[in-house]
């Protein structure tokens, strides 16, 4: 049995400022810390992880389109695009793979505009409010969905 294709870890706008931006909300870990920890969990469950972050919506859409046939699943923290981007939602169905949406903070305990997600209805799972540990939970959840080693 061959190993599943890599999983794709996507981070949207402003997540490159983790560790600097609102540490009271997002903690002190950096995006590099998130990617390193996520890759370690992926390796534990027998998956390869490829990471991408951008502040430019078109670049994100292009990366998602390129994922079709190349990845077995997607973990995404869409950042603010969660609440605003129909284009992102529409792009995420193109690869035809399971998606796990992750948010560092509990978006449902924050401002009202953060309570709606365009991504959640097409996601296999949503993890919010667990800090950066949520990324590891998301990778493990995706492993269960795509046939990692557990």
Short mmCIF file of N, CA and C in Angstrom, two decimals:
data_model
loop_
_atom_site.label_atom_id
_atom_site.label_comp_id
_atom_site.label_asym_id
_atom_site.label_seq_id
_atom_site.Cartn_x
_atom_site.Cartn_y
_atom_site.Cartn_z
N UNK A 1 0.84 -1.18 0.00
CA UNK A 1 0.00 0.00 0.00
C UNK A 1 0.88 1.23 0.00
N UNK A 2 0.65 2.13 -0.93
CA UNK A 2 1.48 3.33 -1.02
C UNK A 2 0.99 4.39 -0.03
N UNK A 3 1.90 5.27 0.35
CA UNK A 3 1.55 6.36 1.27
C UNK A 3 0.65 7.36 0.57
N UNK A 4 -0.26 7.99 1.32
CA UNK A 4 -1.10 9.02 0.71
C UNK A 4 -0.24 10.18 0.20
N UNK A 5 -0.79 10.93 -0.73
CA UNK A 5 -0.13 12.15 -1.19
C UNK A 5 0.05 13.09 -0.01
N UNK A 6 0.94 14.05 -0.11
CA UNK A 6 1.14 14.99 1.00
C UNK A 6 -0.16 15.71 1.37
N UNK A 7 -0.19 16.24 2.58
CA UNK A 7 -1.28 17.12 2.96
C UNK A 7 -0.77 18.55 2.84
N UNK A 8 -1.68 19.45 2.61
CA UNK A 8 -1.35 20.86 2.41
C UNK A 8 -1.83 21.66 3.60
N UNK A 9 -0.92 22.41 4.21
CA UNK A 9 -1.24 23.32 5.30
C UNK A 9 -1.26 24.73 4.75
N UNK A 10 -2.44 25.36 4.79
CA UNK A 10 -2.60 26.70 4.26
C UNK A 10 -2.90 27.68 5.38
N UNK A 11 -2.24 28.82 5.34
CA UNK A 11 -2.50 29.90 6.30
C UNK A 11 -2.73 31.18 5.53
N UNK A 12 -3.80 31.86 5.88
CA UNK A 12 -4.20 33.06 5.19
C UNK A 12 -3.61 34.34 5.74
N UNK A 13 -4.28 35.45 5.50
CA UNK A 13 -3.72 36.77 5.77
C UNK A 13 -3.42 37.00 7.25
N UNK A 14 -2.31 37.66 7.44
CA UNK A 14 -1.82 38.11 8.75
C UNK A 14 -1.25 37.00 9.62
N UNK A 15 -1.38 35.75 9.19
CA UNK A 15 -0.85 34.67 10.02
C UNK A 15 0.67 34.64 10.00
N UNK A 16 1.28 35.33 9.05
CA UNK A 16 2.73 35.49 9.06
C UNK A 16 3.18 36.38 10.22
N UNK A 17 2.26 37.06 10.89
CA UNK A 17 2.61 37.92 12.01
C UNK A 17 2.38 37.24 13.36
N UNK A 18 2.12 35.94 13.35
CA UNK A 18 1.98 35.23 14.62
C UNK A 18 3.22 35.45 15.48
N UNK A 19 3.01 35.59 16.76
CA UNK A 19 4.11 35.85 17.68
C UNK A 19 4.30 37.33 17.93
N UNK A 20 3.75 38.16 17.05
CA UNK A 20 3.86 39.61 17.17
C UNK A 20 2.46 40.23 17.33
N UNK A 21 1.54 39.81 16.50
CA UNK A 21 0.19 40.37 16.47
C UNK A 21 -0.66 39.80 17.60
N UNK A 22 -1.20 40.65 18.42
CA UNK A 22 -2.12 40.30 19.50
C UNK A 22 -1.76 39.00 20.22
N UNK A 23 -0.62 38.96 20.88
CA UNK A 23 -0.25 37.72 21.58
C UNK A 23 -1.26 37.30 22.65
N UNK A 24 -2.06 38.24 23.14
CA UNK A 24 -3.10 37.90 24.11
C UNK A 24 -4.20 37.06 23.48
N UNK A 25 -4.36 37.17 22.15
CA UNK A 25 -5.37 36.39 21.43
C UNK A 25 -4.74 35.17 20.77
N UNK A 26 -3.58 35.35 20.12
CA UNK A 26 -2.98 34.32 19.29
C UNK A 26 -1.77 33.64 19.89
N UNK A 27 -1.30 34.09 21.04
CA UNK A 27 -0.15 33.47 21.68
C UNK A 27 1.17 34.01 21.15
N UNK A 28 2.25 33.42 21.59
CA UNK A 28 3.59 33.91 21.24
C UNK A 28 4.29 33.06 20.19
N UNK A 29 3.69 31.95 19.81
CA UNK A 29 4.31 31.09 18.79
C UNK A 29 4.27 31.78 17.43
N UNK A 30 5.28 31.53 16.63
CA UNK A 30 5.36 32.09 15.29
C UNK A 30 4.76 31.12 14.27
N UNK A 31 4.60 31.60 13.05
CA UNK A 31 4.13 30.72 11.99
C UNK A 31 5.13 29.60 11.74
N UNK A 32 6.42 29.90 11.84
CA UNK A 32 7.42 28.84 11.70
C UNK A 32 7.21 27.76 12.76
N UNK A 33 6.88 28.17 13.99
CA UNK A 33 6.59 27.20 15.06
C UNK A 33 5.39 26.33 14.68
N UNK A 34 4.36 26.96 14.13
CA UNK A 34 3.15 26.23 13.72
C UNK A 34 3.48 25.20 12.65
N UNK A 35 4.23 25.62 11.65
CA UNK A 35 4.57 24.72 10.54
C UNK A 35 5.44 23.57 11.06
N UNK A 36 6.42 23.88 11.90
CA UNK A 36 7.31 22.84 12.44
C UNK A 36 6.52 21.82 13.26
N UNK A 37 5.64 22.31 14.14
CA UNK A 37 4.84 21.40 14.97
C UNK A 37 3.88 20.58 14.11
N UNK A 38 3.28 21.20 13.11
CA UNK A 38 2.35 20.48 12.23
C UNK A 38 3.07 19.41 11.42
N UNK A 39 4.26 19.73 10.94
CA UNK A 39 5.06 18.76 10.18
C UNK A 39 5.46 17.59 11.06
N UNK A 40 5.76 17.87 12.33
CA UNK A 40 6.13 16.79 13.26
C UNK A 40 4.95 15.84 13.48
N UNK A 41 3.76 16.39 13.67
CA UNK A 41 2.57 15.54 13.84
C UNK A 41 2.30 14.75 12.56
N UNK A 42 2.43 15.41 11.42
CA UNK A 42 2.22 14.72 10.14
C UNK A 42 3.19 13.54 10.02
N UNK A 43 4.45 13.76 10.37
CA UNK A 43 5.44 12.67 10.30
C UNK A 43 5.05 11.53 11.23
N UNK A 44 4.54 11.85 12.42
CA UNK A 44 4.12 10.82 13.37
C UNK A 44 3.04 9.91 12.78
N UNK A 45 2.16 10.50 11.96
CA UNK A 45 1.05 9.73 11.40
C UNK A 45 1.32 9.28 9.97
N UNK A 46 2.58 9.40 9.55
CA UNK A 46 2.98 8.87 8.25
C UNK A 46 2.62 9.73 7.06
N UNK A 47 2.47 11.03 7.29
CA UNK A 47 2.12 11.93 6.19
C UNK A 47 3.22 12.97 5.99
N UNK A 48 3.35 13.39 4.76
CA UNK A 48 4.21 14.52 4.44
C UNK A 48 3.35 15.77 4.47
N UNK A 49 3.91 16.88 4.94
CA UNK A 49 3.19 18.13 5.00
C UNK A 49 3.89 19.18 4.16
N UNK A 50 3.12 19.89 3.35
CA UNK A 50 3.60 21.01 2.56
C UNK A 50 2.86 22.23 3.06
N UNK A 51 3.58 23.32 3.37
CA UNK A 51 2.96 24.51 3.95
C UNK A 51 3.05 25.71 3.00
N UNK A 52 2.02 26.55 3.08
CA UNK A 52 1.96 27.76 2.27
C UNK A 52 1.18 28.82 3.04
N UNK A 53 1.70 30.04 3.04
CA UNK A 53 1.02 31.19 3.64
C UNK A 53 1.09 32.35 2.68
N UNK A 54 0.01 33.09 2.60
CA UNK A 54 0.01 34.30 1.79
C UNK A 54 -0.99 35.30 2.35
N UNK A 55 -0.71 36.57 2.05
CA UNK A 55 -1.64 37.65 2.37
C UNK A 55 -2.43 38.07 1.13
N UNK A 56 -2.23 37.36 0.02
CA UNK A 56 -2.83 37.72 -1.26
C UNK A 56 -3.82 36.64 -1.68
N UNK A 57 -5.08 37.01 -1.76
CA UNK A 57 -6.14 36.03 -2.01
C UNK A 57 -5.94 35.28 -3.33
N UNK A 58 -5.56 35.99 -4.38
CA UNK A 58 -5.35 35.32 -5.67
C UNK A 58 -4.26 34.28 -5.59
N UNK A 59 -3.18 34.55 -4.85
CA UNK A 59 -2.12 33.56 -4.68
C UNK A 59 -2.64 32.33 -3.94
N UNK A 60 -3.51 32.55 -2.94
CA UNK A 60 -4.09 31.42 -2.22
C UNK A 60 -4.97 30.59 -3.14
N UNK A 61 -5.78 31.25 -3.94
CA UNK A 61 -6.66 30.52 -4.86
C UNK A 61 -5.84 29.71 -5.85
N UNK A 62 -4.78 30.31 -6.39
CA UNK A 62 -3.91 29.59 -7.33
C UNK A 62 -3.28 28.37 -6.66
N UNK A 63 -2.86 28.50 -5.39
CA UNK A 63 -2.22 27.37 -4.69
C UNK A 63 -3.24 26.26 -4.46
N UNK A 64 -4.45 26.62 -4.14
CA UNK A 64 -5.50 25.62 -3.94
C UNK A 64 -5.82 24.91 -5.26
N UNK A 65 -5.92 25.65 -6.34
CA UNK A 65 -6.18 25.02 -7.65
C UNK A 65 -5.07 24.04 -8.00
N UNK A 66 -3.82 24.41 -7.71
CA UNK A 66 -2.68 23.54 -8.01
C UNK A 66 -2.67 22.28 -7.16
N UNK A 67 -3.43 22.27 -6.07
CA UNK A 67 -3.47 21.11 -5.17
C UNK A 67 -4.27 19.95 -5.75
N UNK A 68 -5.10 20.22 -6.74
CA UNK A 68 -5.93 19.15 -7.32
C UNK A 68 -5.03 18.04 -7.87
N UNK A 69 -5.24 16.83 -7.39
CA UNK A 69 -4.45 15.69 -7.84
C UNK A 69 -3.07 15.60 -7.23
N UNK A 70 -2.72 16.56 -6.37
CA UNK A 70 -1.36 16.59 -5.81
C UNK A 70 -1.32 16.41 -4.30
N UNK A 71 -2.46 16.55 -3.62
CA UNK A 71 -2.50 16.40 -2.17
C UNK A 71 -3.65 15.49 -1.79
N UNK A 72 -3.55 14.92 -0.58
CA UNK A 72 -4.63 14.04 -0.13
C UNK A 72 -5.61 14.76 0.78
N UNK A 73 -5.25 15.93 1.27
CA UNK A 73 -6.14 16.69 2.14
C UNK A 73 -5.55 18.06 2.43
N UNK A 74 -6.38 18.93 2.99
CA UNK A 74 -5.98 20.30 3.29
C UNK A 74 -6.36 20.66 4.71
N UNK A 75 -5.40 21.22 5.44
CA UNK A 75 -5.65 21.90 6.71
C UNK A 75 -5.53 23.38 6.39
N UNK A 76 -6.55 24.16 6.74
CA UNK A 76 -6.52 25.58 6.41
C UNK A 76 -6.96 26.44 7.58
N UNK A 77 -6.16 27.45 7.85
CA UNK A 77 -6.57 28.56 8.69
C UNK A 77 -6.74 29.73 7.72
N UNK A 78 -7.97 30.01 7.31
CA UNK A 78 -8.17 31.05 6.31
C UNK A 78 -8.03 32.46 6.84
N UNK A 79 -7.82 32.62 8.16
CA UNK A 79 -7.75 33.95 8.73
C UNK A 79 -9.05 34.70 8.42
N UNK A 80 -8.93 35.98 8.14
CA UNK A 80 -10.10 36.83 7.90
C UNK A 80 -10.91 36.38 6.68
N UNK A 81 -10.29 35.69 5.74
CA UNK A 81 -11.04 35.21 4.57
C UNK A 81 -12.15 34.24 4.97
N UNK A 82 -12.03 33.64 6.15
CA UNK A 82 -13.07 32.76 6.66
C UNK A 82 -14.44 33.42 6.55
N UNK A 83 -14.47 34.69 6.91
CA UNK A 83 -15.73 35.41 7.09
C UNK A 83 -16.12 36.24 5.88
N UNK A 84 -15.25 36.28 4.86
CA UNK A 84 -15.49 37.22 3.76
C UNK A 84 -15.42 36.63 2.36
N UNK A 85 -14.79 35.48 2.19
CA UNK A 85 -14.43 35.07 0.83
C UNK A 85 -15.22 33.88 0.29
N UNK A 86 -16.16 34.19 -0.56
CA UNK A 86 -16.85 33.15 -1.31
C UNK A 86 -15.88 32.54 -2.32
N UNK A 87 -14.97 33.35 -2.85
CA UNK A 87 -13.98 32.85 -3.81
C UNK A 87 -13.12 31.76 -3.18
N UNK A 88 -12.71 31.94 -1.93
CA UNK A 88 -11.92 30.91 -1.24
C UNK A 88 -12.76 29.65 -1.07
N UNK A 89 -13.98 29.80 -0.64
CA UNK A 89 -14.86 28.64 -0.47
C UNK A 89 -15.00 27.88 -1.79
N UNK A 90 -15.21 28.62 -2.87
CA UNK A 90 -15.38 27.97 -4.16
C UNK A 90 -14.10 27.27 -4.62
N UNK A 91 -12.94 27.86 -4.35
CA UNK A 91 -11.66 27.24 -4.72
C UNK A 91 -11.43 25.96 -3.94
N UNK A 92 -11.83 25.93 -2.67
CA UNK A 92 -11.55 24.77 -1.82
C UNK A 92 -12.26 23.49 -2.27
N UNK A 93 -13.28 23.60 -3.11
CA UNK A 93 -13.92 22.38 -3.61
C UNK A 93 -13.21 21.83 -4.83
N UNK A 94 -12.33 22.62 -5.45
CA UNK A 94 -11.64 22.20 -6.67
C UNK A 94 -10.76 20.96 -6.45
N UNK A 95 -9.96 20.90 -5.37
CA UNK A 95 -9.09 19.72 -5.21
C UNK A 95 -9.83 18.41 -4.90
N UNK A 96 -11.08 18.50 -4.45
CA UNK A 96 -11.88 17.32 -4.13
C UNK A 96 -11.18 16.41 -3.11
N UNK A 97 -10.72 17.02 -2.02
CA UNK A 97 -10.09 16.31 -0.91
C UNK A 97 -10.71 16.80 0.40
N UNK A 98 -10.55 16.04 1.48
CA UNK A 98 -11.06 16.49 2.77
C UNK A 98 -10.33 17.76 3.24
N UNK A 99 -11.10 18.62 3.89
CA UNK A 99 -10.58 19.88 4.42
C UNK A 99 -10.87 19.93 5.91
N UNK A 100 -9.87 20.36 6.68
CA UNK A 100 -10.07 20.64 8.09
C UNK A 100 -9.75 22.12 8.30
N UNK A 101 -10.74 22.85 8.79
CA UNK A 101 -10.60 24.28 9.07
C UNK A 101 -10.10 24.43 10.50
N UNK A 102 -9.13 25.30 10.71
CA UNK A 102 -8.58 25.50 12.04
C UNK A 102 -8.46 27.00 12.33
N UNK A 103 -8.74 27.35 13.57
CA UNK A 103 -8.58 28.72 14.05
C UNK A 103 -7.91 28.68 15.41
N UNK A 104 -6.94 29.53 15.62
CA UNK A 104 -6.20 29.56 16.87
C UNK A 104 -7.10 30.02 18.01
N UNK A 105 -7.87 31.08 17.78
CA UNK A 105 -8.77 31.59 18.80
C UNK A 105 -10.15 30.96 18.62
N UNK A 106 -10.99 31.12 19.63
CA UNK A 106 -12.37 30.68 19.52
C UNK A 106 -13.14 31.80 18.83
N UNK A 107 -13.28 31.69 17.54
CA UNK A 107 -13.93 32.74 16.76
C UNK A 107 -15.37 32.98 17.20
N UNK A 108 -15.99 31.99 17.80
CA UNK A 108 -17.39 32.12 18.23
C UNK A 108 -17.54 32.91 19.52
N UNK A 109 -16.43 33.13 20.21
CA UNK A 109 -16.44 33.93 21.43
C UNK A 109 -15.94 35.35 21.18
N UNK A 110 -15.73 35.68 19.93
CA UNK A 110 -15.21 36.99 19.55
C UNK A 110 -16.29 37.84 18.89
N UNK A 111 -15.92 38.81 18.12
CA UNK A 111 -16.87 39.72 17.49
C UNK A 111 -17.87 38.93 16.64
N UNK A 112 -19.07 39.48 16.56
CA UNK A 112 -20.17 38.82 15.83
C UNK A 112 -19.78 38.48 14.39
N UNK A 113 -19.06 39.37 13.71
CA UNK A 113 -18.72 39.12 12.30
C UNK A 113 -17.83 37.90 12.14
N UNK A 114 -17.16 37.46 13.20
CA UNK A 114 -16.31 36.28 13.12
C UNK A 114 -17.08 34.97 13.31
N UNK A 115 -18.35 35.05 13.60
CA UNK A 115 -19.13 33.84 13.87
C UNK A 115 -19.54 33.09 12.61
N UNK A 116 -19.47 33.73 11.46
CA UNK A 116 -19.83 33.07 10.20
C UNK A 116 -18.59 32.64 9.44
N UNK A 117 -18.62 31.43 8.91
CA UNK A 117 -17.53 30.92 8.08
C UNK A 117 -18.08 30.44 6.76
N UNK A 118 -17.46 30.89 5.69
CA UNK A 118 -17.79 30.36 4.36
C UNK A 118 -17.15 28.99 4.14
N UNK A 119 -16.14 28.65 4.94
CA UNK A 119 -15.41 27.40 4.78
C UNK A 119 -16.07 26.24 5.53
N UNK A 120 -16.60 26.51 6.72
CA UNK A 120 -17.14 25.44 7.57
C UNK A 120 -18.12 24.51 6.87
N UNK A 121 -19.04 25.00 6.05
CA UNK A 121 -20.00 24.07 5.42
C UNK A 121 -19.37 23.04 4.48
N UNK A 122 -18.16 23.29 4.01
CA UNK A 122 -17.52 22.32 3.12
C UNK A 122 -16.37 21.58 3.81
N UNK A 123 -16.14 21.90 5.08
CA UNK A 123 -15.06 21.25 5.83
C UNK A 123 -15.55 19.96 6.47
N UNK A 124 -14.65 18.98 6.53
CA UNK A 124 -14.96 17.73 7.22
C UNK A 124 -14.97 17.95 8.73
N UNK A 125 -14.18 18.93 9.21
CA UNK A 125 -14.09 19.23 10.63
C UNK A 125 -13.64 20.67 10.80
N UNK A 126 -14.00 21.25 11.95
CA UNK A 126 -13.58 22.60 12.30
C UNK A 126 -13.02 22.55 13.72
N UNK A 127 -11.83 23.09 13.89
CA UNK A 127 -11.19 23.13 15.20
C UNK A 127 -10.90 24.59 15.52
N UNK A 128 -11.42 25.07 16.64
CA UNK A 128 -11.24 26.48 17.01
C UNK A 128 -11.01 26.60 18.50
N UNK A 129 -10.16 27.57 18.85
CA UNK A 129 -9.97 27.91 20.25
C UNK A 129 -8.98 27.06 21.00
N UNK A 130 -8.20 26.25 20.32
CA UNK A 130 -7.23 25.36 20.97
C UNK A 130 -5.80 25.90 20.88
N UNK A 131 -5.65 27.16 20.47
CA UNK A 131 -4.32 27.69 20.27
C UNK A 131 -3.65 26.97 19.10
N UNK A 132 -2.33 27.02 19.06
CA UNK A 132 -1.65 26.36 17.94
C UNK A 132 -1.74 24.84 18.02
N UNK A 133 -2.09 24.31 19.18
CA UNK A 133 -2.30 22.86 19.28
C UNK A 133 -3.40 22.40 18.32
N UNK A 134 -4.31 23.30 17.99
CA UNK A 134 -5.39 22.99 17.06
C UNK A 134 -4.88 22.51 15.72
N UNK A 135 -3.72 23.01 15.30
CA UNK A 135 -3.15 22.55 14.02
C UNK A 135 -2.79 21.07 14.10
N UNK A 136 -2.20 20.65 15.21
CA UNK A 136 -1.88 19.23 15.38
C UNK A 136 -3.13 18.38 15.39
N UNK A 137 -4.18 18.87 16.07
CA UNK A 137 -5.45 18.14 16.08
C UNK A 137 -6.00 18.03 14.66
N UNK A 138 -5.85 19.11 13.90
CA UNK A 138 -6.34 19.13 12.52
C UNK A 138 -5.58 18.11 11.66
N UNK A 139 -4.27 18.05 11.83
CA UNK A 139 -3.46 17.09 11.07
C UNK A 139 -3.87 15.66 11.44
N UNK A 140 -4.07 15.39 12.71
CA UNK A 140 -4.50 14.04 13.13
C UNK A 140 -5.88 13.70 12.58
N UNK A 141 -6.78 14.66 12.59
CA UNK A 141 -8.11 14.45 12.04
C UNK A 141 -8.02 14.15 10.55
N UNK A 142 -7.20 14.93 9.84
CA UNK A 142 -7.04 14.70 8.41
C UNK A 142 -6.41 13.33 8.16
N UNK A 143 -5.47 12.93 9.00
CA UNK A 143 -4.86 11.60 8.88
C UNK A 143 -5.92 10.51 8.94
N UNK A 144 -6.85 10.65 9.88
CA UNK A 144 -7.93 9.68 9.98
C UNK A 144 -8.76 9.63 8.70
N UNK A 145 -8.93 10.79 8.08
CA UNK A 145 -9.75 10.88 6.86
C UNK A 145 -9.05 10.37 5.60
N UNK A 146 -7.71 10.50 5.55
CA UNK A 146 -6.99 10.16 4.32
C UNK A 146 -6.17 8.89 4.43
N UNK A 147 -6.17 8.27 5.59
CA UNK A 147 -5.49 6.99 5.71
C UNK A 147 -4.03 7.05 6.10
N UNK A 148 -3.70 8.01 6.97
CA UNK A 148 -2.36 7.98 7.55
C UNK A 148 -2.26 6.78 8.48
N UNK A 149 -1.16 6.65 9.18
CA UNK A 149 -0.97 5.46 10.03
C UNK A 149 -1.52 5.64 11.42
N UNK A 150 -2.23 6.75 11.65
CA UNK A 150 -2.91 6.92 12.93
C UNK A 150 -2.21 7.85 13.78
#
